PDB file of C-alpha atoms in Angstrom:
ATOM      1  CA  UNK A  17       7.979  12.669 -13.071  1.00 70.00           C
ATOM      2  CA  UNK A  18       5.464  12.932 -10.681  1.00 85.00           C
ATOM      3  CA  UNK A  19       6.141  11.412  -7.715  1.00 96.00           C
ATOM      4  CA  UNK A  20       3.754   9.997  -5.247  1.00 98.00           C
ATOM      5  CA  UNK A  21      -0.278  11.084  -6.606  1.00 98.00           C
ATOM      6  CA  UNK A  22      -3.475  10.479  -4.391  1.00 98.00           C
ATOM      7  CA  UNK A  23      -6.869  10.776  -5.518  1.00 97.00           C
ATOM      8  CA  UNK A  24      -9.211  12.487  -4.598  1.00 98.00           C
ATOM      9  CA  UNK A  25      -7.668  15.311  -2.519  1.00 97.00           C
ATOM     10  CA  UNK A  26     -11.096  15.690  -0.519  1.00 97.00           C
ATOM     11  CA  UNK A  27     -13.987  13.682   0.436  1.00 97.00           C
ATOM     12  CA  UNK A  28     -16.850  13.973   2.351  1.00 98.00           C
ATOM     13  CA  UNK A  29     -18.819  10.338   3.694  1.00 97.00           C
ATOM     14  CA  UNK A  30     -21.575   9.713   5.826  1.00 98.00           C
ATOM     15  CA  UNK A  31     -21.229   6.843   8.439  1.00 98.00           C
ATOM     16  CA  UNK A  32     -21.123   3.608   6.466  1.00 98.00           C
ATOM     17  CA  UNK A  33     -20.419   4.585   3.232  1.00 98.00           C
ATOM     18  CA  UNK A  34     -17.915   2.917   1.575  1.00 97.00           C
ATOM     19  CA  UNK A  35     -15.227   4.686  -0.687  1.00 97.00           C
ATOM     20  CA  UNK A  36     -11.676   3.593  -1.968  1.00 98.00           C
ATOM     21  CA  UNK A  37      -8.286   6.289  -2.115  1.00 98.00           C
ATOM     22  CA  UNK A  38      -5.903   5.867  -4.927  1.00 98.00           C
ATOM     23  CA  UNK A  39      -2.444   6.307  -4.817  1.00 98.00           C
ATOM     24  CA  UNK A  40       0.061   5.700  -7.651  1.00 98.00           C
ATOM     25  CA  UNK A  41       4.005   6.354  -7.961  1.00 98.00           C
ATOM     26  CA  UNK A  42       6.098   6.515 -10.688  1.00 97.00           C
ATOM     27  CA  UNK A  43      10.101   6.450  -9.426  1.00 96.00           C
ATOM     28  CA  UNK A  44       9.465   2.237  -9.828  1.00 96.00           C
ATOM     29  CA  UNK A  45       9.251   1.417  -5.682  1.00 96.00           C
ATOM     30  CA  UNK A  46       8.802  -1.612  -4.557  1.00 95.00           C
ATOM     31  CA  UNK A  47       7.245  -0.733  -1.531  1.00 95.00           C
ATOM     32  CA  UNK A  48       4.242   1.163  -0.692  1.00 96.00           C
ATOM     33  CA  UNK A  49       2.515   2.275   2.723  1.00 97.00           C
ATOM     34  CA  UNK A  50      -0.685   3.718   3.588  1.00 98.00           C
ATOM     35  CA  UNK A  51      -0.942   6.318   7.012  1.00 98.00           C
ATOM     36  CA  UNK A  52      -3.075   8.313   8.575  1.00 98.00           C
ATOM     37  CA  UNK A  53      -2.483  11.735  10.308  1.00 97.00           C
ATOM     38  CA  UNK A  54      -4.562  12.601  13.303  1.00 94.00           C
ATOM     39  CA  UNK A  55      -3.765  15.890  15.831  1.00 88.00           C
ATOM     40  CA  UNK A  56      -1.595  14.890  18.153  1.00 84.00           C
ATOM     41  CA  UNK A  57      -0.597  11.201  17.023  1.00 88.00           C
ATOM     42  CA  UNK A  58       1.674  12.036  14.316  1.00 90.00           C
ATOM     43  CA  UNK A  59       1.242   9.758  11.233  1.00 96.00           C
ATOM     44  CA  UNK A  60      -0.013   6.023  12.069  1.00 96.00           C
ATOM     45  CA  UNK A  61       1.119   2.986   9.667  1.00 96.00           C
ATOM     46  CA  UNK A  62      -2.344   1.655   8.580  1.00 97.00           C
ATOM     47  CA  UNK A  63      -1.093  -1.093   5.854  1.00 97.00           C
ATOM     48  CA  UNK A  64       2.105  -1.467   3.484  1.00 96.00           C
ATOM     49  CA  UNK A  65       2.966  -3.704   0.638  1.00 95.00           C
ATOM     50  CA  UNK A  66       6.715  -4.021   0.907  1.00 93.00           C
ATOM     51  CA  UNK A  67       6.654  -5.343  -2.301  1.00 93.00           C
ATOM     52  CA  UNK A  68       4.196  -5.948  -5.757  1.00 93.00           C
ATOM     53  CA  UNK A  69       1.426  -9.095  -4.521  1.00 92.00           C
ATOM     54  CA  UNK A  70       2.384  -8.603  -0.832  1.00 94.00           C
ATOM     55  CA  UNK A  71       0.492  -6.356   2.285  1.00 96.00           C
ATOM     56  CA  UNK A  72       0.742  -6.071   5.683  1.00 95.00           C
ATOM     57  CA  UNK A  73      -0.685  -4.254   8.544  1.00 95.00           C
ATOM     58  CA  UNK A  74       0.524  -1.769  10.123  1.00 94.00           C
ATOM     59  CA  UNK A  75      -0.110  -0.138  14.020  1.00 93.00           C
ATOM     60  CA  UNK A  76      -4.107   0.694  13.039  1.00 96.00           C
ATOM     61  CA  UNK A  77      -5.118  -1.467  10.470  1.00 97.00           C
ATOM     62  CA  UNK A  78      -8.879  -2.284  11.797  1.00 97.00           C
ATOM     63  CA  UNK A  79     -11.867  -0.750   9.362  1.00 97.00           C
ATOM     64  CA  UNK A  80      -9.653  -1.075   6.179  1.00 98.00           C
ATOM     65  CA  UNK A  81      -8.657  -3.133   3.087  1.00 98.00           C
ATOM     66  CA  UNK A  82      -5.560  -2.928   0.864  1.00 98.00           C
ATOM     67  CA  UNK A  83      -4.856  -3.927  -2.877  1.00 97.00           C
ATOM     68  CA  UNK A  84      -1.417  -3.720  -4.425  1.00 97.00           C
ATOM     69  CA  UNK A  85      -2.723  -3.805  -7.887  1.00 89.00           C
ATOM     70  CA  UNK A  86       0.584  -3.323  -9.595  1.00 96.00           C
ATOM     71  CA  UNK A  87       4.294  -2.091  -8.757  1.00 96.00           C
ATOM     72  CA  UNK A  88       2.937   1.358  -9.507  1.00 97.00           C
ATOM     73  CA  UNK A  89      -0.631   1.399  -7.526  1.00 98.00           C
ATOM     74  CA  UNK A  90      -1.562   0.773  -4.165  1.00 98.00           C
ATOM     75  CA  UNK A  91      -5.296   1.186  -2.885  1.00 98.00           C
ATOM     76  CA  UNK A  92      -6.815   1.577   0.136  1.00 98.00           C
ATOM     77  CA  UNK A  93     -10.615   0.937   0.738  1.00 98.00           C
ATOM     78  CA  UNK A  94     -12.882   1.888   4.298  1.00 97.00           C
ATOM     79  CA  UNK A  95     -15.983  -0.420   3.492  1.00 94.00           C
ATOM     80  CA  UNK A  96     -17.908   1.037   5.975  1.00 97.00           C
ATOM     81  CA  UNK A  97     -17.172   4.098   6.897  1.00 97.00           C
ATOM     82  CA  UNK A  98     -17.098   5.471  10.354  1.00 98.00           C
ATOM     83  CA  UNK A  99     -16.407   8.937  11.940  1.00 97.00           C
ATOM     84  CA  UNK A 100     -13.634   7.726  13.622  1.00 97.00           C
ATOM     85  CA  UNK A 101     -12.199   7.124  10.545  1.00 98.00           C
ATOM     86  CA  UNK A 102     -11.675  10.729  10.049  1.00 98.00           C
ATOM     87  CA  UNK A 103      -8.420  12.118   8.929  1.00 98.00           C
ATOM     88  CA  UNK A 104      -5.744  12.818   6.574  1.00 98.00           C
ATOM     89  CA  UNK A 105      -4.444  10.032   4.678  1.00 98.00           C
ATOM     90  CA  UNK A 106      -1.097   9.847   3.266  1.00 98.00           C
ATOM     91  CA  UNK A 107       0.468   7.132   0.759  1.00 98.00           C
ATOM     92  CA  UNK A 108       4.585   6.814   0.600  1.00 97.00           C
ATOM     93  CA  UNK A 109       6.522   4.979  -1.758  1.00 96.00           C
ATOM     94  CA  UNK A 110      10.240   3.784  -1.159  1.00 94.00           C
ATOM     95  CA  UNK A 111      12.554   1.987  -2.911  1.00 90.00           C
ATOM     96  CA  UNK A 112      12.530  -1.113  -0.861  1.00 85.00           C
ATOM     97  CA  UNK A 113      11.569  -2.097   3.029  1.00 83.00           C
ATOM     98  CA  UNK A 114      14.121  -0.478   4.874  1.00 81.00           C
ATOM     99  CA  UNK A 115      16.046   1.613   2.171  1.00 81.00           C
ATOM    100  CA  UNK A 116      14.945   4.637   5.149  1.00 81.00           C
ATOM    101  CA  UNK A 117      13.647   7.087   3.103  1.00 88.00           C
ATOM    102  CA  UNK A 118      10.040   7.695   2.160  1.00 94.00           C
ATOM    103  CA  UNK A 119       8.076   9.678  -0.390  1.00 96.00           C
ATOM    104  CA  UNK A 120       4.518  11.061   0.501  1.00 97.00           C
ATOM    105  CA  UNK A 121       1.818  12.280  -1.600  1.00 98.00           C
ATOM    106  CA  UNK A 122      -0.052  15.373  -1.114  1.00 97.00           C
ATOM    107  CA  UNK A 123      -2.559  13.668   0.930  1.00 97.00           C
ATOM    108  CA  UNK A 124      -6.678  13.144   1.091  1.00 98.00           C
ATOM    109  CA  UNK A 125      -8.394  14.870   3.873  1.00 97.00           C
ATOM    110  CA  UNK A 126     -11.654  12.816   4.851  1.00 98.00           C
ATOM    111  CA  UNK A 127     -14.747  13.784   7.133  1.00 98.00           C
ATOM    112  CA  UNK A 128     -17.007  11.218   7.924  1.00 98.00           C
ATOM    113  CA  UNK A 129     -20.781  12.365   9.411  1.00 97.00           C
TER     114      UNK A 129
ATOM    115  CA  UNK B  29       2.554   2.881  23.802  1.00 74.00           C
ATOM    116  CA  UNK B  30       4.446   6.210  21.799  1.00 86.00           C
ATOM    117  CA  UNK B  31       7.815   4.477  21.056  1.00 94.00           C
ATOM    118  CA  UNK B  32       9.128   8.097  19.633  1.00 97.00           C
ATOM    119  CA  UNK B  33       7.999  10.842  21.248  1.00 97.00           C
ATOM    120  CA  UNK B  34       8.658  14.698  20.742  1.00 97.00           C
ATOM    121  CA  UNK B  35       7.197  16.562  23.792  1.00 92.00           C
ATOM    122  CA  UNK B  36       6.922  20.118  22.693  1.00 96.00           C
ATOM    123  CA  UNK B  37       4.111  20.537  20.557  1.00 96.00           C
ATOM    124  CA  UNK B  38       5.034  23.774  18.810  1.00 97.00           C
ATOM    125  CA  UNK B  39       8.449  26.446  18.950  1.00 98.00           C
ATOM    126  CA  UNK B  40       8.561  29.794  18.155  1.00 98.00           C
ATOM    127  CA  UNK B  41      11.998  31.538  17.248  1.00 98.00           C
ATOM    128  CA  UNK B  42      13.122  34.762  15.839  1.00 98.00           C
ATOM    129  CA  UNK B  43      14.855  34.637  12.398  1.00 98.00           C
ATOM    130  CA  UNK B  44      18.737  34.141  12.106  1.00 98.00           C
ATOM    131  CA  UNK B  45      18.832  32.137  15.772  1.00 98.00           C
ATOM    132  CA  UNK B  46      18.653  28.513  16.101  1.00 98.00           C
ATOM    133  CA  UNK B  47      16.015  26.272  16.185  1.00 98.00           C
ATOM    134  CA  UNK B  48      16.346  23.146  18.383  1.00 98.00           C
ATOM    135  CA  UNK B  49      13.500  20.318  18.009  1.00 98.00           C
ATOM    136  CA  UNK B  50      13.645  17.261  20.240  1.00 98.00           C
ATOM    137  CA  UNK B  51      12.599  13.737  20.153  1.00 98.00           C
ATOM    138  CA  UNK B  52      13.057  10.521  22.790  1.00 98.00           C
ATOM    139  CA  UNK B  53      12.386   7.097  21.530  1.00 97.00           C
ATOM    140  CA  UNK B  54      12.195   3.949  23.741  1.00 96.00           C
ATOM    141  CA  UNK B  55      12.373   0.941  21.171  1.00 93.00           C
ATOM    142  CA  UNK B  56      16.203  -0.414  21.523  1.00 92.00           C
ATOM    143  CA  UNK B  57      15.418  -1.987  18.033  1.00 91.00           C
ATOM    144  CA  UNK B  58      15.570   1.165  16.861  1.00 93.00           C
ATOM    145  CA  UNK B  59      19.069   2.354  14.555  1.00 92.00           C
ATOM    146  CA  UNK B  60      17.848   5.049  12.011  1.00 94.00           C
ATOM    147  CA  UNK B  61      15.945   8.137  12.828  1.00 96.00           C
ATOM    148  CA  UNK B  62      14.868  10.461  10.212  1.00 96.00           C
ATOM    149  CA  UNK B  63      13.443  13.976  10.423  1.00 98.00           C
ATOM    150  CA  UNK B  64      10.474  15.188   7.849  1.00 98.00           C
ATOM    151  CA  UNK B  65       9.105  18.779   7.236  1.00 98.00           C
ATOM    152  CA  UNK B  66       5.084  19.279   6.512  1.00 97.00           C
ATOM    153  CA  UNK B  67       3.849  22.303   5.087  1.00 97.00           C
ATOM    154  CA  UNK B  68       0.271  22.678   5.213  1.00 94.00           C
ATOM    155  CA  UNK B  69      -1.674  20.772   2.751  1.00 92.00           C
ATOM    156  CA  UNK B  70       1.518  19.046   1.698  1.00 95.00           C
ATOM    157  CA  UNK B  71       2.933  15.676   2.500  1.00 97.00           C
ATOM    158  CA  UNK B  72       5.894  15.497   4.702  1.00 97.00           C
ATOM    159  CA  UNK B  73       9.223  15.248   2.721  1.00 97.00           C
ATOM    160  CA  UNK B  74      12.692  13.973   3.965  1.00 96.00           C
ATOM    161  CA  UNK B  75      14.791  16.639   5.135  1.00 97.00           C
ATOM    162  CA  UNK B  76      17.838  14.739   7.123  1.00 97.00           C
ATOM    163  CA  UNK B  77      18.803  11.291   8.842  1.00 96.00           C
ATOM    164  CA  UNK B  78      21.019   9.438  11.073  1.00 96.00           C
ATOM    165  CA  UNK B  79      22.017   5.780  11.625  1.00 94.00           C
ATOM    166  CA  UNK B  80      23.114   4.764  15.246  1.00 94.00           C
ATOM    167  CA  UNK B  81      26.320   4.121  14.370  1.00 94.00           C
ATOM    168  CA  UNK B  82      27.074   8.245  14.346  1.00 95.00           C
ATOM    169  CA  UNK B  83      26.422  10.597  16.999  1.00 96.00           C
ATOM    170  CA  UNK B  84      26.507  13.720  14.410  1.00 98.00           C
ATOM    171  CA  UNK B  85      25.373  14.439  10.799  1.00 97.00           C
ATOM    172  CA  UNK B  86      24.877  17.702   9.281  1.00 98.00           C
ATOM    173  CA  UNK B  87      23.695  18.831   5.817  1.00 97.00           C
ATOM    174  CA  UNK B  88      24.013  22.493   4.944  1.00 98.00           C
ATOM    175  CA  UNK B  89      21.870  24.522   8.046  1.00 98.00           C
ATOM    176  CA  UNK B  90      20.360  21.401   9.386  1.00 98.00           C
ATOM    177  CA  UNK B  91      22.206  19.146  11.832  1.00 98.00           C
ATOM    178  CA  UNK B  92      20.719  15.920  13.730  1.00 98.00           C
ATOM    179  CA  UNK B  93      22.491  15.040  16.752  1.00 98.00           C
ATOM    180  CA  UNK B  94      21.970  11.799  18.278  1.00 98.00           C
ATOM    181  CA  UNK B  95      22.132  10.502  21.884  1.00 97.00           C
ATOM    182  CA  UNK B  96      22.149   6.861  22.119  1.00 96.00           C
ATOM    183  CA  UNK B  97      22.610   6.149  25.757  1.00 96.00           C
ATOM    184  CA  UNK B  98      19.860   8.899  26.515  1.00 97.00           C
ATOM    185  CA  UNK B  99      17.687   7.688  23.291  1.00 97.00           C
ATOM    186  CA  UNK B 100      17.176  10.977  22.262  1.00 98.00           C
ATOM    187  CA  UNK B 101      18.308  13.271  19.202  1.00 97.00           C
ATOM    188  CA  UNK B 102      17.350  16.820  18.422  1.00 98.00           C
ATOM    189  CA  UNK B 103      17.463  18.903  14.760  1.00 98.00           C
ATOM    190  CA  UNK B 104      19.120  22.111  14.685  1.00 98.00           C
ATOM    191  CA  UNK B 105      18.520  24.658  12.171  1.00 98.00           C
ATOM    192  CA  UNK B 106      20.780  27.340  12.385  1.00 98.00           C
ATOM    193  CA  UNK B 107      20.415  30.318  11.053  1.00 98.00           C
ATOM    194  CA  UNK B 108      16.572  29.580  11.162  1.00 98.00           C
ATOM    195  CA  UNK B 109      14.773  31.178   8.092  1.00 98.00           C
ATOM    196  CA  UNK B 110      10.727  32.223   7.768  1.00 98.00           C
ATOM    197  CA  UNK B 111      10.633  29.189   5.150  1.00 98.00           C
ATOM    198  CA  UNK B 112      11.413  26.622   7.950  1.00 98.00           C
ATOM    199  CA  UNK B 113       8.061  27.500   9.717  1.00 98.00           C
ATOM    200  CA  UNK B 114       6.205  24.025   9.115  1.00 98.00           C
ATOM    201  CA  UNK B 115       5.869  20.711  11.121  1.00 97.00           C
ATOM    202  CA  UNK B 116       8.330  18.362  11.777  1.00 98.00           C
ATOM    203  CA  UNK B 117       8.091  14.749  12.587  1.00 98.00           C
ATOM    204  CA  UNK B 118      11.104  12.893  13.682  1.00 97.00           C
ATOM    205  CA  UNK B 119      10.979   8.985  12.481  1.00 97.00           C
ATOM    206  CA  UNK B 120      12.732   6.158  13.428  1.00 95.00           C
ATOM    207  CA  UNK B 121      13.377   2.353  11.776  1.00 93.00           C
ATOM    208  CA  UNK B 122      14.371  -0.963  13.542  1.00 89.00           C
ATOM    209  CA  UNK B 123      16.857  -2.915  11.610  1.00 77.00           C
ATOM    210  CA  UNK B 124      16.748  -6.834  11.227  1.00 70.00           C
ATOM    211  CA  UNK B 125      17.129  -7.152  14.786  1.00 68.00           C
ATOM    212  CA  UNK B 126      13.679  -5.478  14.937  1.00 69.00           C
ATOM    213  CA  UNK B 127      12.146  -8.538  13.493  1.00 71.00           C
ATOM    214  CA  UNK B 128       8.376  -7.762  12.249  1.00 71.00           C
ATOM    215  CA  UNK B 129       9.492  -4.179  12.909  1.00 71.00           C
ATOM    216  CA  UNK B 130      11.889  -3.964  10.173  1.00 76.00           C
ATOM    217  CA  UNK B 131      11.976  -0.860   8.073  1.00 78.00           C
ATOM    218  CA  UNK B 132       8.511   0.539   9.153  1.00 89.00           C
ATOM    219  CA  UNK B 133       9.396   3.662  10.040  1.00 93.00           C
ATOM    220  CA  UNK B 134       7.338   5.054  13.572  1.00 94.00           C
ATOM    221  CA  UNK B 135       6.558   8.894  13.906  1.00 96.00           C
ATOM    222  CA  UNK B 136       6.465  10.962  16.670  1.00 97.00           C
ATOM    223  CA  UNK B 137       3.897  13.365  17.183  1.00 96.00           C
ATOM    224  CA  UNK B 138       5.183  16.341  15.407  1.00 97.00           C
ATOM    225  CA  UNK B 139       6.880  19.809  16.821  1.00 97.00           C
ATOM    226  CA  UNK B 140       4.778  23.097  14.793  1.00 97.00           C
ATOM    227  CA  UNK B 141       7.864  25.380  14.295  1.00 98.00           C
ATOM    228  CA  UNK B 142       6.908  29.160  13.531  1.00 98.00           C
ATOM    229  CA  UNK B 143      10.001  31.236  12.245  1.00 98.00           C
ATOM    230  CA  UNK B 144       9.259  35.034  12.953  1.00 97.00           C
ATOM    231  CA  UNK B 145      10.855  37.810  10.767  1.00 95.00           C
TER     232      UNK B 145
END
């Protein structure tokens, strides 16, 4: 049982590059949420699917796309990236919207030049 | 606009005393609040939570109290242990009253607590 996985852990992008960060959980969620961790803002809702074939946005959803491609995967794409854009990127599972308690994966720490 | 907010960016404490971590939210909506732990190069995982309809909950060394009128609760860890030293963010979700808001949870900023032997 592994819980919440990202992929890849690391990645470096020059300005307007365009790249897409996995995540995947295996506890059978129904919903999934992407964030982004930045110093001094704690972690920032960027999309969430609260449930398979739906998404949302969250507080910073500009510069991004979402895909719920099945109960299990949720992906999240920059299509152009931009050095704002840089940060740590977390994906949580949870049972179901508003069940309270979320699961985060280990994270993918981006740089963008 | 920070609805939750914790204002002290780091704590240091000596092992075996308490550590208190605060938070103030401003969103009314607002009746859970949940407190996560972050080691470094880890994601944050759930370490205790509240619903507004308490004032207290405790689980083992960890308690959350909560202030309602004030809009603030704190986390105390007592005795505090080296392990503890990692970030925590306090979190809080609007119920259906919330509307759009529902069940997103909102983060504060994060207190860096350092445990010294």
């Amino acid at each position: 049982n592994a819980g919440v996985t990202q992929t890849p852990k690391f990645q470096v992008l020059k300005t307007g590059q365009s790249m897409t960060l996995q995540c995947a959980q295996d506890m059978n969620h129904n919903s999934m949420y992407w964030y982004r961790q930045d110093p001094g803002m704690g972690l920032r809702l960027i999309y969430y699917s609260a449930s398979e074939g739906t998404t949302d946005k969250g507080e910073v959803p500009n510069g991004y796309n979402v895909s719920r491609l099945n109960k299990r995967e949720f992906s999240l794409r920059l299509e152009s990236a931009a050095p704002s854009q840089t940060s740590v990127y977390f994906c949580a599972s949870e049972p179901a919207l508003g069940s309270h308690e979320q699961y985060f994966g280990p994270g993918t720490r981006l740089t963008v030049t | 606009d920070q609805q939750v907010k914790q204002n002290s960016p780091s704590l240091s404490v000596q092992e075996g005393r308490i550590s208190i971590l605060n938070c103030d939210y401003t969103n009314s909506m607002f009746d859970y609040f949940l407190w996560y732990k972050k080691y470094p190069a880890e994601g944050p995982t759930f370490l205790i939570s509240i619903s507004s309809i308490k004032d207290k909950n405790e689980d083992g060394r960890f308690t959350v109290f909560l202030n309602k009128s004030a809009k603030h609760l704190s986390l105390h860890i007592v005795p505090s242990q080296p392990g503890d030293s990692a970030v925590y963010f306090c979190a809080a979700s609007a119920g259906w009253a919330g509307g759009t808001s529902y069940g997103k949870l909102t983060f504060g900023q994060g207190t860096i607590l350092t445990v010294h032997p």
